[in-house]
Every structure is written in C-alpha cells, then in structure tokens.
Amino acid sequence: MSPRLERIRLRRVDMPLVRPFRTSFATQEVRDILLVEAITSDGISGWGECVAMSWPGYSYEYVDGCIDVLTEHLIPLVLPDGVLDPVEAHRRLSRVMGHPMAKTALETAILDACLRTQGVRLVDYLGAAYPGDLRDTVDCGVSVGIPPSESISELLDEVAEYVEAGYRRVKCKIEPGWDVEPIRAVRESWPDMLLQTDANQAFTLADAPVLAAMDPFDLLLVEQPLHEDDLMGHAALARKLTTPVCLDESITSVAVAETALHVEATSIINIKPGRVGSYLTAVRIHDLCRDRGIPVWCGGMLETGIGRAANVALAALPGFTLPGDTSASSRYYAVDVTPPFVLDDGRLHVPTGPGIGVEPIPEILHELSSWSALIER
Ligand code: NPQ
Ligand code: MG
C-alpha cells in the first residue's frame, strides 16, 4: 500500500540574526520562524518553512495567524484523507482564500515527504519541463538593510564584507531619505558590481524625481517602489525611469503577473514561493516569464536552511537568469537549523538528496524551538 500523510507537526523556532535587518517596514533582530513537518505512515518526514514574520509588516500574514489558519482550516483539508500527493494537496488548499505563506509551508512539507518517498529531487520535480537544462549551482546575491545608524560608511563596510565573501550582486534597501546618497556611495566604491535597490513600497509616484536621480548609477532594477496595489502607478513610474522596475509584493498570482506584464508595470519579476502560495505557482510564473523573455530571480525571506534549500532548487530552473536573494546561511544566522549553506565562488550548490535534500539537525531544532504542536489524523 502506498504511504499516506499521517501526522503534522508545527514548530516555532527563534533564530537570532547576526545583525539587525532594517527595511522600510521593520527592524528585525530575531527571526520567528514556523516550520511544518509532514510525517508519512512510513515514518518519513517532509519539511516546509512558513516565511511570514511575527508581525504583518511585509504582507498581511503573521505567524500567529498562520498557525491559526493552518490548524483550523488548511490541515483539516488534507490530513483526514492522508493526502500525500502535492497536486491534490494544492487543489484542496485552494479552497481557502489568501494565506499564501501558510499554504506554501504545508504544501511544501507534503511535497517534500512525497518526493522523499519516491527518491526524487525537488529540482527535478519542479524542472520536469526542462530536463538537462537545470543548473547544479545558482548565482547568489545579498540583500543589505538600512544601517540602524543611517551611516553611509557603515553601509559601505557591510557591502565590502559581502563583496569579499564573493556575492555576485548586491541589493540595498532604500526608503525616502535613504536613497540617492547611499546608492551613489556604493556605486562609486564598486563601479562594476551588479547593484539594485528595494523600497518595499515606501515611495509614491510623486517621488519619481528621487528615483530617477538614481538612473545614472546603472542599477539592474528598482524593486517594488510603490504600494503593492498600484500597478498603474508602477507603469507610469516605469515610463519615467531608465532603471527597470521589478515587482515583488504586487505579484501574488499568475493572473496578477500577467496583468502587471501586460500594463508594463514591471519588466523583471522577483519570484517568492511563499508570496504566490506554492512552489507549483512559482514555476508557472517562471514559465510565463520565460515564454515572454522576462527575466526572473528568486527572492528571499530570511529563510533557514529548510526554506533556502527549496529556493535554491527553484532558482536552478533556466528562467532564473539574475542572481537571487538566496544568500549563504551565514548572511543571517550564526547557527542554522540545517547544515549551513556555504558560498562557493559566489554560488550555492543545489542539494543532491531527494526532496528538498536537507533536514534539520534535531539537537539544534530542539534548542531553538519556542513552541510545537502535533496534529494527528
Ligand atoms: C524583500 N527580503 O525582498 C524581503 C523583505 C523582508 C531579503 O530583502 C523578517 C522576515 C524580516 C522576512 C525583512 C529581503 C524581513 C523579511 C525583509 C522580509 O522585500
Ligand atoms: Mg523585496
């Protein structure tokens, strides 16, 4: 008899960050992570990571809300029937509106358990349409926060660290008042480096002149300058800039991606599986963009090795032509829950084991856990 989904464990983990990470919406010192473990009737565990923050600052989801929607609404759609098929799980979870990060965590845990049972790597499953065209390493970029001191020399010191570590692209967070001067300083220090910015929705269309003042810095892109709902504003802004606009928060589905491309609100897309509700949807957006010659790259949400492993597998698909925010474990964590992902010549290796290819180290997991719950069939 084929194995079934038997139990789900939810586990909350407190991960101290190596340095505070400040963006236009929050300063984080500890990453409050929710992990989903899907356990089969054969005793195999699959893993998924929920990328929500403890507070609804990046999107409306937050960890307490994810635990509630998982426990009360999502897990009951798959656990009673023991659903271990990722496509069937995806279909069932779609009955709940919204909550993409909670859905992705559960679906990925089921997908990982299923692939481990079959001995198939996640990269081969996601990239089944591109056999022979999958990378075994991915180019890595790094996301640099706003220094809490708002000192440009501290920013330059931090960027220098990452350049020395071998990162192939640097992205600097910007917000009104932390924009042209810091980016000018970074560009003057590293004239040839791949450089881009991310505003996390902090500007308005009236700030177009400030954003245009960064055009001479030869940036790869500016990420999500305006509010996530403002596709028309992004289209208007894109007409005023030579720097390409790249959407992150706005792109919540295949349909929104198509609309954003159609109205020319974006010419590059940041793909985050948690934001679009599924690795399967992430692949569909990749496919759509690849058909249209639109570059994509894999975003990051300060994942542990669990989420990072799955993102590196996704970023191995051929349409991911720009370096992603798939940094080494050490960018965020002194101790990761899995064996650390280490930069090799500015790249990370795609895991070679079945499923996501990595698993948590039990002692570290226990040490960092703040809460857990076991849900039985
Ligand atoms: C982005 N990520 O691209 C996000 C934003 C972000 C790597 O820049 C805790 C959890 C803090 C998730 C801060 C990067 C976070 C977070 C920023 C996500 O927009
Ligand atoms: Mg972003």
Coordinates of C-alpha atoms and ligand atoms in Angstrom, one line a residue:
M1 CA 0.0 0.0 0.0
S2 CA 1.3 3.5 -0.8
P3 CA 2.2 5.7 2.2
R4 CA -0.2 8.4 3.4
L5 CA 0.1 11.6 5.3
E6 CA -0.2 10.5 9.0
R7 CA 0.7 13.5 11.2
I8 CA 1.7 17.1 11.0
R9 CA 4.0 18.9 13.5
L10 CA 4.1 22.7 13.7
R11 CA 7.2 24.1 15.3
R12 CA 8.1 27.7 16.1
V13 CA 11.8 28.5 16.1
D14 CA 13.5 31.6 17.4
M15 CA 16.6 32.4 15.2
P16 CA 18.8 35.3 16.4
L17 CA 20.1 37.3 13.4
V18 CA 23.8 38.0 13.0
R19 CA 22.9 41.7 12.7
P20 CA 19.7 43.7 12.8
F21 CA 17.9 43.8 9.4
R22 CA 16.2 47.2 8.8
T23 CA 13.9 47.8 5.9
S24 CA 11.3 50.5 5.3
F25 CA 8.7 48.4 7.2
A26 CA 10.6 46.9 10.2
T27 CA 13.8 46.3 12.0
Q28 CA 14.2 42.6 12.8
E29 CA 16.7 41.2 15.4
V30 CA 15.3 37.7 15.8
R31 CA 13.6 35.7 13.0
D32 CA 10.4 34.0 14.4
I33 CA 10.1 31.0 12.0
L34 CA 7.3 28.5 11.7
L35 CA 8.3 25.0 10.3
V36 CA 5.8 22.4 9.1
E37 CA 6.8 18.7 9.3
A38 CA 4.6 16.3 7.4
I39 CA 5.1 12.7 8.6
T40 CA 4.0 9.8 6.5
S41 CA 2.6 6.4 7.5
D42 CA 6.2 5.1 6.7
G43 CA 7.7 7.5 9.2
I44 CA 9.3 9.7 6.6
S45 CA 9.3 13.5 7.4
G46 CA 8.9 16.2 4.8
W47 CA 9.6 19.9 5.7
G48 CA 8.2 23.2 4.8
E49 CA 9.0 26.7 6.1
C50 CA 6.5 29.5 6.6
V51 CA 8.1 32.8 5.6
A52 CA 5.6 35.0 7.5
M53 CA 7.0 37.4 10.0
S54 CA 5.7 37.6 13.6
W55 CA 4.1 41.0 12.7
P56 CA 2.1 41.8 9.5
G57 CA 4.6 44.2 8.0
Y58 CA 5.7 42.7 4.7
S59 CA 2.2 41.4 3.9
Y60 CA -1.0 40.7 6.0
E61 CA 0.2 37.3 7.1
Y62 CA 1.9 36.8 10.5
V63 CA 3.0 33.7 12.5
D64 CA 0.1 33.5 15.0
G65 CA -2.4 33.9 12.1
C66 CA -0.6 31.3 10.1
I67 CA -0.7 28.8 13.0
D68 CA -4.5 29.5 13.3
V69 CA -5.3 29.1 9.6
L70 CA -3.1 26.0 9.3
T71 CA -4.7 24.4 12.4
E72 CA -8.3 25.4 11.9
H73 CA -8.6 25.4 8.1
L74 CA -5.7 24.1 6.0
I75 CA -4.5 21.0 7.7
P76 CA -8.2 19.7 8.0
L77 CA -8.4 19.8 4.2
V78 CA -5.6 17.3 3.7
L79 CA -4.8 15.3 6.9
P80 CA -8.1 13.4 7.5
D81 CA -7.7 11.8 4.0
G82 CA -4.0 11.3 4.4
V83 CA -3.2 13.4 1.2
L84 CA 0.4 12.9 0.2
D85 CA 0.0 14.0 -3.5
P86 CA 1.2 17.6 -3.9
V87 CA -1.1 18.3 -6.8
E88 CA -4.2 17.1 -4.9
A89 CA -3.0 19.0 -1.8
H90 CA -2.6 22.1 -3.9
R91 CA -6.2 21.7 -5.3
R92 CA -7.6 21.3 -1.8
L93 CA -5.8 24.1 -0.2
S94 CA -7.0 26.5 -2.9
R95 CA -10.5 26.3 -1.3
V96 CA -9.2 28.7 1.3
M97 CA -8.8 32.3 0.1
G98 CA -5.5 34.0 0.6
H99 CA -2.9 33.0 3.2
P100 CA -0.3 32.1 0.6
M101 CA 2.6 31.7 3.1
A102 CA 0.7 29.3 5.3
K103 CA -0.4 27.3 2.3
T104 CA 3.1 27.2 0.8
A105 CA 4.6 25.8 4.1
L106 CA 2.1 23.0 4.3
E107 CA 2.1 22.1 0.6
T108 CA 5.9 22.1 0.6
A109 CA 6.1 19.8 3.6
I110 CA 3.7 17.4 1.8
L111 CA 5.6 17.7 -1.5
D112 CA 8.9 17.1 0.3
A113 CA 7.6 14.0 2.1
C114 CA 6.1 12.7 -1.2
L115 CA 9.4 13.2 -3.2
R116 CA 11.5 11.6 -0.4
T117 CA 9.2 8.6 -0.6
Q118 CA 9.8 8.4 -4.3
G119 CA 13.6 9.3 -4.2
V120 CA 13.1 12.3 -6.5
R121 CA 14.9 15.7 -6.0
L122 CA 12.8 18.8 -5.7
V123 CA 14.7 20.5 -8.6
D124 CA 13.9 17.6 -10.9
Y125 CA 10.3 17.7 -9.9
L126 CA 9.9 21.5 -10.4
G127 CA 12.1 21.5 -13.5
A128 CA 10.5 18.4 -15.1
A129 CA 9.8 20.5 -18.3
Y130 CA 13.5 21.4 -18.6
P131 CA 15.4 18.2 -18.3
G132 CA 19.1 18.8 -19.0
D133 CA 18.6 22.5 -18.6
L134 CA 18.8 22.6 -14.8
R135 CA 21.8 24.2 -13.0
D136 CA 23.6 22.4 -10.2
T137 CA 24.7 25.7 -8.7
V138 CA 23.0 29.1 -8.5
D139 CA 24.5 32.6 -8.5
C140 CA 23.9 34.4 -5.2
G141 CA 23.1 38.0 -4.3
V142 CA 22.7 39.6 -0.9
S143 CA 20.2 42.0 0.5
V144 CA 21.6 44.8 2.6
G145 CA 19.4 46.6 5.1
I146 CA 19.4 50.2 6.1
P147 CA 22.1 50.6 8.8
P148 CA 20.3 51.4 12.1
S149 CA 22.8 54.3 12.5
E150 CA 21.9 55.6 9.0
S151 CA 25.6 56.0 8.4
I152 CA 26.9 55.7 4.8
S153 CA 30.3 54.5 6.0
E154 CA 28.7 51.6 7.9
L155 CA 26.7 50.7 4.8
L156 CA 30.0 50.6 2.8
D157 CA 31.7 48.4 5.4
E158 CA 28.8 45.9 5.3
V159 CA 28.8 45.9 1.5
A160 CA 32.6 45.4 1.5
E161 CA 32.2 42.3 3.7
Y162 CA 29.7 40.7 1.2
V163 CA 31.9 41.6 -1.8
E164 CA 34.9 39.9 -0.1
A165 CA 32.7 36.9 0.6
G166 CA 32.1 36.6 -3.1
Y167 CA 28.4 37.6 -3.6
R168 CA 27.7 38.3 -7.2
R169 CA 25.1 41.0 -6.8
V170 CA 24.2 43.5 -4.0
K171 CA 20.7 44.8 -3.3
C172 CA 20.4 47.8 -1.0
K173 CA 17.2 48.7 0.8
I174 CA 16.0 52.2 0.2
E175 CA 13.3 54.5 1.7
P176 CA 12.6 58.2 1.4
G177 CA 15.6 60.0 2.9
W178 CA 17.9 56.9 2.4
D179 CA 18.1 56.8 -1.3
V180 CA 20.3 58.8 -3.7
E181 CA 23.3 59.5 -1.5
P182 CA 23.9 56.0 -0.1
I183 CA 23.4 54.4 -3.5
R184 CA 25.8 56.9 -5.1
A185 CA 28.4 56.0 -2.4
V186 CA 28.0 52.2 -3.1
R187 CA 28.3 52.7 -6.9
E188 CA 31.4 54.9 -6.5
S189 CA 33.1 52.3 -4.4
W190 CA 32.3 49.4 -6.7
P191 CA 31.8 50.8 -10.2
D192 CA 31.3 47.4 -12.0
M193 CA 29.3 45.5 -9.4
L194 CA 25.8 44.2 -10.2
L195 CA 23.7 46.6 -8.0
Q196 CA 20.0 47.0 -7.4
T197 CA 17.6 48.6 -4.8
D198 CA 14.5 47.5 -3.0
A199 CA 12.0 50.1 -1.5
N200 CA 9.4 47.7 -0.1
Q201 CA 6.6 50.1 -1.2
A202 CA 8.0 53.1 0.6
F203 CA 7.7 55.7 -2.2
T204 CA 4.8 57.4 -4.1
L205 CA 4.6 58.4 -7.7
A206 CA 5.4 62.0 -6.6
D207 CA 8.9 60.7 -5.6
A208 CA 9.6 59.8 -9.2
P209 CA 12.4 62.5 -9.4
V210 CA 14.2 60.9 -6.5
L211 CA 14.1 57.5 -8.1
A212 CA 15.1 59.0 -11.5
A213 CA 18.1 60.6 -9.7
M214 CA 19.4 57.0 -9.3
D215 CA 19.2 56.2 -13.0
P216 CA 22.9 57.3 -13.6
F217 CA 24.1 54.6 -11.2
D218 CA 23.4 51.8 -13.7
L219 CA 21.2 49.7 -11.4
L220 CA 19.9 46.3 -12.5
L221 CA 16.4 47.3 -11.3
V222 CA 14.4 49.0 -8.6
E223 CA 12.2 46.6 -6.6
Q224 CA 8.7 47.5 -5.5
P225 CA 9.0 51.3 -5.2
L226 CA 5.2 51.9 -4.8
H227 CA 2.3 50.3 -3.0
E228 CA 1.5 46.7 -3.9
D229 CA -1.9 47.6 -5.4
D230 CA -0.6 50.3 -7.6
L231 CA 0.1 48.6 -10.9
M232 CA -0.9 51.7 -12.9
G233 CA 1.5 53.8 -10.7
H234 CA 4.3 51.4 -11.4
A235 CA 3.6 51.5 -15.1
A236 CA 3.6 55.3 -15.0
L237 CA 6.8 55.3 -13.0
A238 CA 8.5 52.8 -15.3
R239 CA 7.9 55.3 -18.2
K240 CA 9.8 58.0 -16.2
L241 CA 12.9 55.8 -15.3
T242 CA 15.6 54.2 -17.3
T243 CA 16.2 51.8 -14.4
P244 CA 13.9 48.7 -14.9
V245 CA 11.0 48.3 -12.4
C246 CA 10.8 44.9 -10.7
L247 CA 7.8 43.9 -8.7
D248 CA 7.9 41.8 -5.5
E249 CA 4.9 42.3 -3.1
S250 CA 2.5 43.1 -6.0
I251 CA 3.0 39.7 -7.7
T252 CA 0.6 37.4 -5.8
S253 CA -0.5 35.0 -8.5
V254 CA -0.1 34.0 -12.2
A255 CA -3.0 36.3 -13.1
V256 CA -1.5 39.4 -11.4
A257 CA 1.8 38.6 -13.1
E258 CA 0.1 38.5 -16.5
T259 CA -1.7 41.8 -15.8
A260 CA 1.5 43.5 -14.5
L261 CA 3.4 42.5 -17.6
H262 CA 0.5 43.5 -19.9
V263 CA 0.3 47.0 -18.4
E264 CA 4.1 47.2 -18.3
A265 CA 4.2 47.9 -14.6
T266 CA 7.2 45.5 -14.4
S267 CA 9.9 44.2 -16.7
I268 CA 11.5 41.8 -14.3
I269 CA 9.8 39.7 -11.6
N270 CA 11.0 38.6 -8.2
I271 CA 9.6 35.1 -7.5
K272 CA 8.9 34.2 -3.9
P273 CA 7.0 30.9 -3.5
G274 CA 5.6 32.0 -0.1
R275 CA 4.2 35.2 -1.6
V276 CA 2.4 33.3 -4.5
G277 CA 1.2 30.5 -2.3
S278 CA 3.0 27.5 -3.8
Y279 CA 6.2 26.3 -5.4
L280 CA 4.0 25.0 -8.2
T281 CA 2.6 28.5 -8.8
A282 CA 6.2 29.9 -8.7
V283 CA 7.1 27.5 -11.5
R284 CA 4.1 28.7 -13.6
I285 CA 5.1 32.3 -13.2
H286 CA 8.7 31.3 -14.2
D287 CA 7.3 29.6 -17.3
L288 CA 5.1 32.6 -18.2
C289 CA 8.1 34.9 -17.9
R290 CA 10.4 32.6 -19.8
D291 CA 7.9 32.4 -22.7
R292 CA 7.9 36.3 -22.8
G293 CA 11.6 36.8 -22.4
I294 CA 11.1 38.4 -18.9
P295 CA 14.0 37.8 -16.5
V296 CA 13.1 36.4 -13.1
W297 CA 15.1 35.9 -9.9
C298 CA 14.4 34.1 -6.6
G299 CA 13.6 36.4 -3.6
G300 CA 14.4 35.6 0.0
M301 CA 12.6 36.0 3.3
L302 CA 15.4 35.3 5.7
E303 CA 14.8 31.6 5.4
T304 CA 16.5 28.9 7.5
G305 CA 18.2 26.1 5.6
I306 CA 14.8 24.4 5.0
G307 CA 13.3 27.3 3.0
R308 CA 16.7 28.1 1.5
A309 CA 17.1 24.5 0.1
A310 CA 13.8 24.7 -1.7
N311 CA 14.5 28.2 -3.0
V312 CA 17.9 27.1 -4.4
A313 CA 16.2 24.2 -6.2
L314 CA 13.7 26.6 -7.7
A315 CA 16.4 29.0 -8.7
A316 CA 18.1 26.2 -10.7
L317 CA 15.4 26.5 -13.4
P318 CA 16.6 28.1 -16.6
G319 CA 14.5 31.3 -16.5
F320 CA 16.2 32.4 -13.3
T321 CA 18.7 34.5 -15.2
L322 CA 19.5 37.0 -12.4
P323 CA 21.3 36.3 -9.1
G324 CA 18.7 35.8 -6.3
D325 CA 18.5 36.7 -2.6
T326 CA 19.5 33.1 -2.0
S327 CA 22.4 34.0 0.3
A328 CA 24.6 31.8 2.4
S329 CA 23.2 30.8 5.9
S330 CA 25.9 33.0 7.5
R331 CA 24.4 36.1 6.0
Y332 CA 21.6 35.8 8.5
Y333 CA 22.4 33.1 11.1
A334 CA 25.4 32.0 13.1
V335 CA 23.7 28.7 13.6
D336 CA 21.2 27.4 11.0
V337 CA 18.8 24.6 11.7
T338 CA 20.3 22.5 8.8
P339 CA 23.9 22.1 7.9
P340 CA 24.8 25.6 6.7
F341 CA 24.6 26.6 3.0
V342 CA 28.1 27.9 2.2
L343 CA 29.1 30.2 -0.7
D344 CA 31.3 28.6 -3.3
D345 CA 32.7 31.2 -5.7
G346 CA 29.6 33.3 -5.1
R347 CA 27.3 30.4 -5.7
L348 CA 25.3 27.8 -3.7
H349 CA 25.1 24.2 -4.7
V350 CA 21.6 22.7 -5.4
P351 CA 21.1 19.9 -2.9
T352 CA 21.5 16.4 -4.4
G353 CA 19.4 14.4 -2.0
P354 CA 15.7 13.5 -2.5
G355 CA 13.0 16.2 -1.8
I356 CA 14.5 19.5 -0.6
G357 CA 17.7 17.5 0.1
V358 CA 18.4 18.7 3.6
E359 CA 16.9 18.2 7.0
P360 CA 17.1 19.9 10.4
I361 CA 19.7 18.8 12.9
P362 CA 17.4 17.6 15.8
E363 CA 19.5 19.0 18.7
I364 CA 19.7 22.5 17.1
L365 CA 15.9 22.4 16.3
H366 CA 15.1 21.5 19.9
E367 CA 17.4 24.1 21.3
L368 CA 15.8 26.9 19.2
S369 CA 12.2 25.8 19.4
S370 CA 9.8 28.1 21.4
W371 CA 6.6 26.1 20.7
S372 CA 5.4 23.0 18.9
A373 CA 2.1 21.1 18.3
L374 CA 1.5 17.6 16.9
I375 CA -1.7 17.1 14.9
E376 CA -2.8 13.5 14.4
R377 CA -5.0 12.1 11.7
Ligands
NPQ1 C1 12.2 41.6 0.2 N1 13.6 40.2 1.7 O1 12.8 41.2 -0.8 C2 12.3 40.9 1.5 C3 11.8 41.6 2.6 C4 12.0 41.2 4.0 C5 15.9 39.5 1.8 O2 15.2 41.7 1.4 C6 11.9 39.1 8.6 C7 11.2 38.2 7.7 C8 12.4 40.2 8.1 C9 11.1 38.5 6.4 C10 12.8 41.7 6.2 C11 14.9 40.6 1.6 C12 12.3 40.5 6.7 C13 11.6 39.7 5.9 C14 12.7 42.0 4.9 C15 11.5 40.0 4.5 O3 11.4 42.5 0.1
MG2 MG 11.5 42.9 -2.0

